mmCIF file of C-alpha atoms and ligand atoms in Angstrom:
data_model
loop_
_atom_site.group_PDB
_atom_site.id
_atom_site.type_symbol
_atom_site.label_atom_id
_atom_site.label_comp_id
_atom_site.label_asym_id
_atom_site.label_seq_id
_atom_site.Cartn_x
_atom_site.Cartn_y
_atom_site.Cartn_z
ATOM 1 C CA MET A 172 133.132 -106.647 17.267
ATOM 2 C CA LEU A 173 134.959 -105.626 20.632
ATOM 3 C CA GLU A 174 138.193 -107.337 19.693
ATOM 4 C CA GLN A 175 137.729 -105.010 16.716
ATOM 5 C CA MET A 176 136.674 -101.774 18.491
ATOM 6 C CA TYR A 177 140.022 -102.941 20.799
ATOM 7 C CA SER A 178 142.526 -102.670 18.071
ATOM 8 C CA TYR A 179 141.292 -99.035 16.616
ATOM 9 C CA GLY A 180 141.252 -97.967 20.372
ATOM 10 C CA VAL A 181 137.572 -97.186 19.875
ATOM 11 C CA GLU A 182 135.845 -95.410 23.540
ATOM 12 C CA GLN A 183 131.929 -96.607 22.252
ATOM 13 C CA LEU A 184 130.146 -97.560 18.944
ATOM 14 C CA HIS A 185 126.561 -96.937 18.306
ATOM 15 C CA THR A 186 123.818 -98.565 15.969
ATOM 16 C CA CYS A 187 120.723 -97.005 15.196
ATOM 17 C CA CYS A 188 117.806 -98.564 13.068
ATOM 18 C CA ASP A 189 114.671 -96.519 12.219
ATOM 19 C CA PRO A 190 112.416 -98.990 10.485
ATOM 20 C CA ALA A 191 110.062 -95.903 9.413
ATOM 21 C CA THR A 192 112.812 -94.337 7.437
ATOM 22 C CA GLY A 193 115.014 -96.877 6.205
ATOM 23 C CA LEU A 194 117.993 -95.993 8.638
ATOM 24 C CA ARG A 195 120.430 -98.243 9.409
ATOM 25 C CA ALA A 196 123.715 -96.040 10.991
ATOM 26 C CA ILE A 197 126.773 -96.927 13.020
ATOM 27 C CA ILE A 198 128.560 -94.256 14.959
ATOM 28 C CA ALA A 199 132.011 -94.471 15.905
ATOM 29 C CA ILE A 200 133.364 -92.458 18.829
ATOM 30 C CA HIS A 201 137.407 -92.914 18.695
ATOM 31 C CA SER A 202 137.951 -90.513 21.833
ATOM 32 C CA THR A 203 136.256 -88.142 23.899
ATOM 33 C CA ARG A 204 139.489 -87.438 26.258
ATOM 34 C CA ARG A 205 140.419 -84.365 24.476
ATOM 35 C CA GLY A 206 136.947 -83.177 23.765
ATOM 36 C CA PRO A 207 133.611 -84.241 21.814
ATOM 37 C CA ALA A 208 134.489 -86.146 18.794
ATOM 38 C CA ILE A 209 134.223 -85.115 15.499
ATOM 39 C CA GLY A 210 133.880 -86.222 12.042
ATOM 40 C CA GLY A 211 131.660 -86.656 9.214
ATOM 41 C CA CYS A 212 129.056 -88.934 7.997
ATOM 42 C CA ARG A 213 129.376 -91.226 5.335
ATOM 43 C CA PHE A 214 126.161 -91.885 3.158
ATOM 44 C CA ILE A 215 127.163 -94.658 0.623
ATOM 45 C CA HIS A 216 126.565 -98.180 -0.119
ATOM 46 C CA TYR A 217 128.107 -100.627 1.598
ATOM 47 C CA PRO A 218 127.870 -104.446 0.293
ATOM 48 C CA GLN A 219 127.789 -105.960 3.702
ATOM 49 C CA GLU A 220 127.505 -104.435 6.798
ATOM 50 C CA GLN A 221 130.875 -105.461 8.296
ATOM 51 C CA ALA A 222 132.541 -103.021 5.607
ATOM 52 C CA ALA A 223 130.357 -100.195 6.969
ATOM 53 C CA LEU A 224 131.886 -101.031 10.460
ATOM 54 C CA ASN A 225 135.112 -101.477 9.508
ATOM 55 C CA ASP A 226 134.813 -97.926 7.655
ATOM 56 C CA ALA A 227 133.443 -96.485 10.483
ATOM 57 C CA LEU A 228 136.118 -97.738 12.615
ATOM 58 C CA ARG A 229 139.168 -96.923 10.586
ATOM 59 C CA LEU A 230 138.315 -93.557 9.984
ATOM 60 C CA ALA A 231 137.560 -92.370 13.325
ATOM 61 C CA GLN A 232 140.844 -93.319 14.889
ATOM 62 C CA GLY A 233 142.058 -91.004 11.830
ATOM 63 C CA MET A 234 139.999 -88.168 13.195
ATOM 64 C CA SER A 235 141.438 -88.154 16.045
ATOM 65 C CA TYR A 236 144.819 -88.029 14.829
ATOM 66 C CA LYS A 237 143.828 -85.341 12.530
ATOM 67 C CA ALA A 238 142.195 -83.157 15.162
ATOM 68 C CA ALA A 239 144.893 -84.135 17.872
ATOM 69 C CA LEU A 240 147.833 -82.785 15.402
ATOM 70 C CA ALA A 241 145.439 -79.695 14.430
ATOM 71 C CA GLY A 242 145.526 -78.931 18.723
ATOM 72 C CA LEU A 243 141.776 -79.187 18.094
ATOM 73 C CA PRO A 244 139.583 -79.735 21.707
ATOM 74 C CA HIS A 245 138.316 -82.667 19.844
ATOM 75 C CA GLY A 246 138.366 -86.263 19.390
ATOM 76 C CA GLY A 247 137.672 -88.109 16.260
ATOM 77 C CA GLY A 248 134.304 -89.651 15.268
ATOM 78 C CA LYS A 249 132.851 -91.332 12.255
ATOM 79 C CA ALA A 250 129.291 -92.074 11.353
ATOM 80 C CA VAL A 251 128.070 -94.808 8.650
ATOM 81 C CA ILE A 252 124.833 -94.367 7.248
ATOM 82 C CA ILE A 253 124.183 -97.447 4.890
ATOM 83 C CA ARG A 254 122.619 -95.732 1.913
ATOM 84 C CA PRO A 255 118.770 -97.794 1.478
ATOM 85 C CA ASP A 256 118.419 -100.052 -2.126
ATOM 86 C CA THR A 257 115.254 -98.868 -2.096
ATOM 87 C CA ALA A 258 112.899 -95.506 -2.542
ATOM 88 C CA PHE A 259 113.886 -93.514 1.032
ATOM 89 C CA ASP A 260 112.728 -89.879 2.143
ATOM 90 C CA ARG A 261 115.984 -88.615 2.549
ATOM 91 C CA SER A 262 115.278 -85.883 4.350
ATOM 92 C CA ALA A 263 112.892 -88.002 7.148
ATOM 93 C CA LEU A 264 115.820 -90.095 7.284
ATOM 94 C CA MET A 265 118.593 -87.487 7.903
ATOM 95 C CA GLN A 266 116.433 -86.336 10.837
ATOM 96 C CA ALA A 267 115.951 -90.048 12.218
ATOM 97 C CA PHE A 268 119.530 -90.050 11.817
ATOM 98 C CA GLY A 269 119.985 -86.312 13.667
ATOM 99 C CA ARG A 270 117.625 -87.758 16.628
ATOM 100 C CA MET A 271 120.666 -90.798 17.164
ATOM 101 C CA ILE A 272 123.283 -88.077 17.270
ATOM 102 C CA ASN A 273 120.878 -85.780 19.623
ATOM 103 C CA GLN A 274 120.701 -88.937 22.327
ATOM 104 C CA LEU A 275 124.854 -89.003 22.406
ATOM 105 C CA ASN A 276 124.672 -85.626 24.132
ATOM 106 C CA GLY A 277 127.310 -83.833 22.592
ATOM 107 C CA ASP A 278 129.843 -86.912 22.091
ATOM 108 C CA TYR A 279 129.664 -86.569 18.548
ATOM 109 C CA ILE A 280 129.941 -83.575 16.570
ATOM 110 C CA THR A 281 128.817 -84.736 12.561
ATOM 111 C CA ALA A 282 129.780 -83.067 9.473
ATOM 112 C CA MET A 283 129.619 -83.479 5.904
ATOM 113 C CA ASP A 284 131.951 -86.468 4.435
ATOM 114 C CA SER A 285 131.263 -88.419 0.883
ATOM 115 C CA GLY A 286 127.162 -89.189 0.409
ATOM 116 C CA THR A 287 126.491 -86.252 2.287
ATOM 117 C CA GLN A 288 125.744 -82.873 1.263
ATOM 118 C CA VAL A 289 124.780 -79.176 2.500
ATOM 119 C CA SER A 290 120.974 -79.886 2.812
ATOM 120 C CA ASP A 291 121.073 -83.108 4.511
ATOM 121 C CA MET A 292 123.330 -81.426 7.221
ATOM 122 C CA ASN A 293 120.325 -78.820 7.461
ATOM 123 C CA GLN A 294 117.670 -81.992 8.629
ATOM 124 C CA ILE A 295 120.091 -83.126 11.108
ATOM 125 C CA ALA A 296 120.498 -79.517 12.599
ATOM 126 C CA GLN A 297 116.578 -79.470 12.869
ATOM 127 C CA GLN A 298 117.064 -82.334 15.537
ATOM 128 C CA THR A 299 120.312 -81.409 16.796
ATOM 129 C CA HIS A 300 122.589 -79.094 17.729
ATOM 130 C CA PHE A 301 125.818 -81.591 17.264
ATOM 131 C CA VAL A 302 126.101 -80.833 13.654
ATOM 132 C CA THR A 303 128.166 -78.396 11.286
ATOM 133 C CA CYS A 304 128.651 -78.135 7.637
ATOM 134 C CA THR A 305 124.994 -76.595 7.468
ATOM 135 C CA SER A 306 124.216 -73.715 5.227
ATOM 136 C CA GLN A 307 125.165 -70.888 8.030
ATOM 137 C CA THR A 308 128.996 -73.063 8.037
ATOM 138 C CA GLY A 309 129.699 -73.039 4.695
ATOM 139 C CA ASP A 310 132.037 -75.012 2.617
ATOM 140 C CA PRO A 311 135.186 -76.405 3.978
ATOM 141 C CA SER A 312 136.809 -77.212 0.877
ATOM 142 C CA PRO A 313 138.807 -73.674 0.017
ATOM 143 C CA TRP A 314 139.882 -73.944 3.838
ATOM 144 C CA THR A 315 141.475 -77.631 3.270
ATOM 145 C CA ALA A 316 143.224 -75.837 0.090
ATOM 146 C CA LEU A 317 144.394 -73.238 2.489
ATOM 147 C CA GLY A 318 146.028 -75.405 4.435
ATOM 148 C CA VAL A 319 147.636 -77.885 2.034
ATOM 149 C CA TYR A 320 148.834 -74.703 -0.088
ATOM 150 C CA GLU A 321 150.507 -73.614 3.378
ATOM 151 C CA GLY A 322 151.982 -76.946 4.083
ATOM 152 C CA ILE A 323 153.207 -77.553 -0.031
ATOM 153 C CA LEU A 324 155.153 -73.768 0.598
ATOM 154 C CA THR A 325 157.023 -75.432 3.715
ATOM 155 C CA SER A 326 157.479 -78.755 1.834
ATOM 156 C CA VAL A 327 159.304 -76.879 -0.917
ATOM 157 C CA GLU A 328 161.117 -74.706 2.035
ATOM 158 C CA GLN A 329 162.888 -77.485 3.440
ATOM 159 C CA ARG A 330 163.948 -79.161 -0.245
ATOM 160 C CA TYR A 331 164.833 -76.482 -1.886
ATOM 161 C CA GLY A 332 165.239 -73.470 0.625
ATOM 162 C CA SER A 333 162.753 -71.069 -0.962
ATOM 163 C CA ARG A 334 158.871 -70.753 -0.389
ATOM 164 C CA ASP A 335 159.098 -69.901 -4.068
ATOM 165 C CA LEU A 336 156.602 -71.686 -6.443
ATOM 166 C CA LYS A 337 157.523 -69.814 -9.234
ATOM 167 C CA GLY A 338 158.386 -72.292 -11.949
ATOM 168 C CA CYS A 339 157.927 -75.297 -9.752
ATOM 169 C CA HIS A 340 156.386 -78.057 -11.331
ATOM 170 C CA ILE A 341 153.409 -79.639 -9.670
ATOM 171 C CA ASN A 342 151.141 -82.440 -10.856
ATOM 172 C CA LEU A 343 147.706 -82.147 -9.071
ATOM 173 C CA GLN A 344 145.683 -85.240 -9.123
ATOM 174 C CA GLY A 345 141.796 -84.586 -8.620
ATOM 175 C CA LEU A 346 140.014 -81.198 -9.584
ATOM 176 C CA GLY A 347 137.393 -81.433 -7.343
ATOM 177 C CA HIS A 348 136.138 -79.247 -4.302
ATOM 178 C CA VAL A 349 139.608 -79.034 -3.006
ATOM 179 C CA GLY A 350 141.806 -79.604 -6.030
ATOM 180 C CA MET A 351 140.410 -76.841 -7.993
ATOM 181 C CA ALA A 352 140.618 -74.173 -5.002
ATOM 182 C CA LEU A 353 144.359 -75.468 -4.578
ATOM 183 C CA ALA A 354 145.132 -75.179 -8.143
ATOM 184 C CA GLN A 355 143.918 -71.276 -8.095
ATOM 185 C CA LYS A 356 146.366 -70.607 -5.468
ATOM 186 C CA LEU A 357 149.311 -72.984 -7.027
ATOM 187 C CA TYR A 358 148.147 -70.774 -10.138
ATOM 188 C CA ASP A 359 148.627 -67.635 -8.523
ATOM 189 C CA ALA A 360 151.886 -68.344 -6.950
ATOM 190 C CA GLY A 361 153.175 -68.968 -9.895
ATOM 191 C CA ALA A 362 153.315 -73.194 -10.268
ATOM 192 C CA GLN A 363 153.669 -74.733 -13.538
ATOM 193 C CA LEU A 364 150.532 -77.165 -13.366
ATOM 194 C CA THR A 365 150.061 -81.108 -14.938
ATOM 195 C CA VAL A 366 146.533 -82.022 -13.720
ATOM 196 C CA CYS A 367 144.084 -85.545 -14.329
ATOM 197 C CA ASP A 368 140.667 -85.936 -13.371
ATOM 198 C CA LEU A 369 138.074 -88.540 -14.200
ATOM 199 C CA SER A 370 136.455 -85.249 -15.462
ATOM 200 C CA PRO A 371 136.980 -83.549 -18.737
ATOM 201 C CA ALA A 372 134.659 -80.692 -17.922
ATOM 202 C CA LEU A 373 137.119 -80.479 -14.986
ATOM 203 C CA THR A 374 140.435 -80.885 -16.729
ATOM 204 C CA ASN A 375 139.495 -78.559 -19.122
ATOM 205 C CA GLU A 376 138.505 -75.720 -17.527
ATOM 206 C CA ALA A 377 141.793 -75.792 -15.811
ATOM 207 C CA GLU A 378 143.758 -75.608 -18.853
ATOM 208 C CA LYS A 379 141.567 -72.496 -19.420
ATOM 209 C CA ARG A 380 142.110 -71.343 -15.884
ATOM 210 C CA PHE A 381 145.358 -72.357 -15.183
ATOM 211 C CA ASN A 382 146.976 -72.940 -18.257
ATOM 212 C CA ALA A 383 147.713 -76.408 -16.726
ATOM 213 C CA CYS A 384 148.826 -79.315 -19.118
ATOM 214 C CA THR A 385 145.963 -82.499 -19.007
ATOM 215 C CA VAL A 386 147.389 -85.982 -18.784
ATOM 216 C CA ASN A 387 145.221 -88.778 -18.217
ATOM 217 C CA PRO A 388 144.889 -90.592 -14.861
ATOM 218 C CA GLU A 389 147.102 -93.489 -15.035
ATOM 219 C CA SER A 390 150.356 -91.319 -16.489
ATOM 220 C CA ILE A 391 150.144 -88.592 -13.345
ATOM 221 C CA TYR A 392 152.364 -90.792 -11.815
ATOM 222 C CA ARG A 393 155.351 -91.576 -14.518
ATOM 223 C CA GLU A 394 154.894 -87.432 -15.115
ATOM 224 C CA LYS A 395 158.957 -85.927 -14.110
ATOM 225 C CA ALA A 396 157.942 -82.775 -11.802
ATOM 226 C CA ASP A 397 158.934 -81.293 -8.341
ATOM 227 C CA ILE A 398 155.771 -82.358 -6.320
ATOM 228 C CA PHE A 399 152.830 -85.005 -6.466
ATOM 229 C CA CYS A 400 149.999 -83.538 -5.589
ATOM 230 C CA PRO A 401 146.802 -86.274 -4.755
ATOM 231 C CA CYS A 402 143.779 -84.293 -4.361
ATOM 232 C CA GLY A 403 141.663 -87.416 -6.000
ATOM 233 C CA LEU A 404 141.670 -90.635 -4.120
ATOM 234 C CA GLY A 405 143.273 -92.841 -1.184
ATOM 235 C CA ALA A 406 145.982 -95.318 -1.590
ATOM 236 C CA VAL A 407 147.525 -93.719 -4.390
ATOM 237 C CA ILE A 408 150.927 -94.163 -3.038
ATOM 238 C CA ASN A 409 150.888 -98.296 -3.550
ATOM 239 C CA GLU A 410 153.069 -100.643 -4.749
ATOM 240 C CA HIS A 411 151.977 -99.889 -8.537
ATOM 241 C CA THR A 412 152.599 -96.227 -8.722
ATOM 242 C CA LEU A 413 155.322 -95.792 -5.864
ATOM 243 C CA GLU A 414 158.010 -96.516 -8.077
ATOM 244 C CA GLN A 415 157.067 -94.880 -10.860
ATOM 245 C CA LEU A 416 157.062 -91.656 -9.115
ATOM 246 C CA GLN A 417 160.150 -89.028 -10.181
ATOM 247 C CA VAL A 418 159.145 -86.448 -7.977
ATOM 248 C CA ASP A 419 160.752 -84.801 -4.773
ATOM 249 C CA ILE A 420 157.490 -84.189 -2.293
ATOM 250 C CA VAL A 421 154.286 -85.500 -1.832
ATOM 251 C CA ALA A 422 151.858 -83.241 -1.055
ATOM 252 C CA GLY A 423 148.285 -83.193 -1.110
ATOM 253 C CA SER A 424 144.462 -83.352 0.150
ATOM 254 C CA ALA A 425 143.299 -87.043 -0.017
ATOM 255 C CA ASN A 426 142.692 -88.650 2.906
ATOM 256 C CA ASN A 427 144.954 -91.980 3.406
ATOM 257 C CA GLN A 428 147.391 -91.505 0.366
ATOM 258 C CA LEU A 429 149.586 -94.627 1.210
ATOM 259 C CA GLN A 430 148.158 -97.426 1.405
ATOM 260 C CA THR A 431 150.280 -98.734 4.044
ATOM 261 C CA PRO A 432 152.683 -97.320 6.642
ATOM 262 C CA GLU A 433 155.694 -99.159 4.643
ATOM 263 C CA GLN A 434 155.052 -97.563 1.421
ATOM 264 C CA GLY A 435 155.727 -94.098 3.996
ATOM 265 C CA ASP A 436 159.120 -95.583 4.865
ATOM 266 C CA ARG A 437 159.881 -96.608 1.163
ATOM 267 C CA LEU A 438 158.863 -92.888 -0.042
ATOM 268 C CA HIS A 439 161.633 -91.731 2.894
ATOM 269 C CA GLN A 440 164.071 -94.261 1.589
ATOM 270 C CA ARG A 441 163.839 -92.704 -2.117
ATOM 271 C CA GLY A 442 164.680 -89.357 -0.790
ATOM 272 C CA ILE A 443 160.712 -88.247 -1.871
ATOM 273 C CA LEU A 444 159.463 -85.802 1.237
ATOM 274 C CA TYR A 445 155.975 -86.869 2.341
ATOM 275 C CA ALA A 446 153.628 -84.267 3.776
ATOM 276 C CA PRO A 447 151.380 -86.120 6.217
ATOM 277 C CA ASP A 448 148.048 -86.818 4.892
ATOM 278 C CA TYR A 449 146.347 -86.365 7.856
ATOM 279 C CA LEU A 450 148.144 -83.108 9.293
ATOM 280 C CA LEU A 451 147.969 -81.220 5.519
ATOM 281 C CA ASN A 452 144.322 -81.651 4.913
ATOM 282 C CA ALA A 453 143.143 -80.554 8.515
ATOM 283 C CA GLY A 454 142.243 -77.170 7.728
ATOM 284 C CA GLY A 455 138.580 -78.475 6.944
ATOM 285 C CA LEU A 456 138.263 -79.437 10.163
ATOM 286 C CA ILE A 457 139.772 -76.816 11.944
ATOM 287 C CA PHE A 458 136.832 -74.550 10.302
ATOM 288 C CA VAL A 459 134.445 -76.487 10.986
ATOM 289 C CA ALA A 460 135.409 -76.906 14.576
ATOM 290 C CA ARG A 461 135.963 -73.507 15.244
ATOM 291 C CA ILE A 462 133.344 -71.888 13.521
ATOM 292 C CA HIS A 463 131.118 -74.419 15.803
ATOM 293 C CA ALA A 464 132.748 -73.347 18.654
ATOM 294 C CA GLY A 465 131.710 -69.440 17.379
ATOM 295 C CA HIS A 466 135.027 -68.607 16.271
ATOM 296 C CA LYS A 467 135.148 -66.196 13.852
ATOM 297 C CA PRO A 468 136.777 -66.658 10.145
ATOM 298 C CA GLU A 469 139.923 -63.971 10.777
ATOM 299 C CA GLN A 470 140.585 -66.178 13.719
ATOM 300 C CA ILE A 471 141.015 -69.829 12.083
ATOM 301 C CA ARG A 472 142.466 -68.449 9.238
ATOM 302 C CA SER A 473 145.262 -68.183 11.264
ATOM 303 C CA GLN A 474 145.056 -71.320 12.764
ATOM 304 C CA VAL A 475 144.384 -72.976 9.388
ATOM 305 C CA ALA A 476 147.551 -71.268 7.714
ATOM 306 C CA HIS A 477 149.148 -72.709 11.180
ATOM 307 C CA ILE A 478 149.690 -76.432 9.463
ATOM 308 C CA GLY A 479 152.761 -75.381 7.605
ATOM 309 C CA SER A 480 154.470 -74.300 10.841
ATOM 310 C CA THR A 481 153.571 -78.045 12.413
ATOM 311 C CA LEU A 482 154.811 -79.552 9.512
ATOM 312 C CA LYS A 483 157.886 -77.793 9.437
ATOM 313 C CA GLN A 484 158.488 -78.789 13.155
ATOM 314 C CA LEU A 485 157.573 -82.212 12.091
ATOM 315 C CA TYR A 486 160.232 -82.273 9.487
ATOM 316 C CA GLN A 487 162.840 -81.003 11.802
ATOM 317 C CA GLN A 488 162.492 -83.761 14.070
ATOM 318 C CA SER A 489 162.114 -85.930 11.183
ATOM 319 C CA GLU A 490 166.101 -85.209 10.178
ATOM 320 C CA GLN A 491 166.962 -84.858 13.849
ATOM 321 C CA GLN A 492 165.801 -89.073 14.157
ATOM 322 C CA GLY A 493 166.545 -90.200 10.538
ATOM 323 C CA CYS A 494 162.983 -91.007 10.686
ATOM 324 C CA ALA A 495 160.152 -90.635 8.021
ATOM 325 C CA PRO A 496 157.832 -88.127 8.714
ATOM 326 C CA HIS A 497 154.269 -89.861 8.196
ATOM 327 C CA ARG A 498 155.794 -92.151 11.679
ATOM 328 C CA ILE A 499 156.656 -88.819 13.564
ATOM 329 C CA ALA A 500 152.990 -87.677 12.728
ATOM 330 C CA ASP A 501 151.580 -91.031 13.846
ATOM 331 C CA GLN A 502 153.586 -91.684 17.358
ATOM 332 C CA GLN A 503 152.567 -87.782 18.004
ATOM 333 C CA ALA A 504 149.198 -87.700 17.802
ATOM 334 C CA GLN A 505 149.191 -90.987 19.315
ATOM 335 C CA ALA A 506 151.043 -89.711 22.294
ATOM 336 C CA ILE A 507 148.460 -86.353 21.968
ATOM 337 C CA VAL A 508 145.273 -88.764 22.091
ATOM 338 C CA ALA A 509 146.571 -90.681 24.593
ATOM 339 C CA GLY A 510 147.102 -87.706 27.182
ATOM 340 C CA SER A 511 150.965 -88.791 26.661
ATOM 341 C CA ALA A 512 152.387 -86.148 24.900
ATOM 342 C CA GLY A 513 155.256 -84.231 26.695
ATOM 343 C CA HIS A 514 156.398 -81.494 24.059
ATOM 344 C CA SER A 515 153.636 -81.540 21.493
ATOM 345 C CA MET A 516 153.944 -80.500 18.124
ATOM 346 C CA ALA A 517 150.353 -80.124 18.077
ATOM 347 C CA MET A 518 149.197 -76.601 16.600
ATOM 348 C CA SER A 519 149.211 -74.009 18.625
ATOM 349 C CA ALA A 520 145.653 -72.072 18.641
ATOM 350 C CA GLY A 521 147.419 -68.467 19.118
ATOM 351 C CA SER A 522 148.930 -68.047 16.199
ATOM 352 C CA ASN A 523 149.304 -64.652 15.291
ATOM 353 C CA ARG A 524 149.962 -65.246 11.563
ATOM 354 C CA LYS A 525 147.758 -63.712 9.037
ATOM 355 C CA VAL A 526 147.190 -65.203 5.475
ATOM 356 C CA ASP A 527 144.173 -64.631 3.439
ATOM 357 C CA PRO A 528 142.707 -67.647 2.210
ATOM 358 C CA ALA A 529 142.153 -66.501 -1.076
ATOM 359 C CA ALA A 530 145.641 -65.131 -1.648
HETATM 360 P P1 LIG B 627 135.668 -84.371 -4.461
HETATM 361 O O1 LIG B 627 134.849 -85.499 -4.622
HETATM 362 O O2 LIG B 627 135.147 -82.692 -4.607
HETATM 363 O O3 LIG B 627 136.883 -83.735 -5.549
HETATM 364 C C1 LIG B 627 137.469 -85.072 -6.080
HETATM 365 C C2 LIG B 627 137.932 -85.113 -7.227
HETATM 366 O O4 LIG B 627 139.081 -86.591 -7.591
HETATM 367 C C3 LIG B 627 137.052 -85.382 -8.467
HETATM 368 O O5 LIG B 627 136.516 -84.317 -9.187
HETATM 369 C C4 LIG B 627 137.191 -87.025 -9.102
HETATM 370 O O6 LIG B 627 136.595 -86.499 -10.730
HETATM 371 C C5 LIG B 627 138.474 -86.906 -9.071
HETATM 372 N N1 LIG B 627 138.962 -88.204 -9.102
HETATM 373 C C6 LIG B 627 138.360 -89.122 -8.564
HETATM 374 N N2 LIG B 627 139.577 -90.351 -9.059
HETATM 375 C C7 LIG B 627 140.449 -89.744 -9.657
HETATM 376 C C8 LIG B 627 141.262 -90.413 -10.390
HETATM 377 N N3 LIG B 627 141.601 -92.113 -10.141
HETATM 378 N N4 LIG B 627 142.644 -89.935 -10.915
HETATM 379 C C9 LIG B 627 141.594 -88.358 -10.968
HETATM 380 N N5 LIG B 627 141.047 -87.528 -10.631
HETATM 381 C C10 LIG B 627 140.278 -88.527 -9.707
HETATM 382 O O7 LIG B 627 136.589 -84.360 -3.056
HETATM 383 P P2 LIG B 627 136.803 -82.974 -2.531
HETATM 384 O O8 LIG B 627 136.041 -82.423 -0.924
HETATM 385 O O9 LIG B 627 138.047 -82.095 -3.112
HETATM 386 O O10 LIG B 627 138.181 -83.976 -1.899
HETATM 387 C C11 LIG B 627 139.248 -84.683 -2.408
HETATM 388 C C12 LIG B 627 140.299 -85.397 -1.757
HETATM 389 O O11 LIG B 627 140.836 -84.542 -0.308
HETATM 390 C C13 LIG B 627 139.223 -86.559 -1.175
HETATM 391 O O12 LIG B 627 140.815 -87.758 -0.664
HETATM 392 C C14 LIG B 627 139.208 -86.248 0.679
HETATM 393 O O13 LIG B 627 138.577 -87.289 1.306
HETATM 394 C C15 LIG B 627 140.149 -85.601 0.885
HETATM 395 N N6 LIG B 627 139.722 -84.435 1.615
HETATM 396 C C16 LIG B 627 138.829 -83.053 1.966
HETATM 397 C C17 LIG B 627 138.607 -82.267 2.592
HETATM 398 C C18 LIG B 627 137.672 -81.118 2.253
HETATM 399 O O14 LIG B 627 137.546 -80.077 2.758
HETATM 400 N N7 LIG B 627 136.352 -81.273 0.938
HETATM 401 C C19 LIG B 627 138.479 -82.130 3.774
HETATM 402 C C20 LIG B 627 139.912 -83.422 4.034
HETATM 403 C C21 LIG B 627 140.374 -84.520 2.992
#
């Protein structure tokens, strides 16, 4: 276990069992160097304990990178609660988890992730202050969508020399909390949408609201378009899909879009501009971290919109160095987390740019 922690650079690992409620949880704190670790809590079935541990370690590292490039005074952390196979009292379990977090004295701030919901965060909040995404915080997804939208505008400008989305053809995969909000923005800006989702209700909605064209989930990769926008699953850029892509840009909200970093190199070789996922989708994290720190939505809006400027800098460095953007993002994030970044491209919190997330 220590070897694994070491290889991910994870600073602390906490485990907790509470037989009274069925709680079995792991909290991985990747780094507290820049401030308390922040990151979501998963509540899903794991076939083995090892899989839960792997998830916590891997995802905590990713959160550190995301917080670093977002310029947040936080490190990354991740919690996983192994979903019990037998009946359990959800409120009691979440409260037990809240007590566990409270014992960490603020080294870790939890948030929503796969399998957890606002009501869970409310239960946790009964036991600790170190929680966000409660019903008082609100849904971070529209903020994630805003950051992705700004990143798409920057990518289009980088590729075509203009931020105009009129007539731009975008293949949007996944119409969930982020995808649907993003589709609205893209449609409003004049983009032409081809969409897919596992849920026909969601694709029907997109057809009606955005005049979108629906394709089945397997064929979205083959659709010729300007942009592929993954907002569903991770690892969608892989050996099966990569060569099918007929787009100029890949930019979306999904976490861990590249199955391996080498797939990102291959995109670069093919001349496809790839916007690193953890930079693009940081809007939700910026929102929850800043709300937790007492910032007002107006201030947060400009910080989320600044994702576009950070991405622009990254693309410029990519051009200058002849290196794929995701490699530069990783190097920058690692340097910031290690405290060795000289000239960092991380976002400054002081941007004055005003953007309406509903725009
Ligand atoms: P969600 O669960 O609300 O929506 C995901 C959607 O993708 C669902 O409608 C699902 O049916 C669809 N989907 C799943 N597999 C698919 C497939 N093979 N083909 C087409 N559609 C498929 O999730 P979300 O909150 O909208 O998040 C979307 C992605 O963005 C996830 O990868 C998530 O990790 C990432 N992300 C979300 C946030 C946020 O604020 N919600 C923040 C950062 C990153």
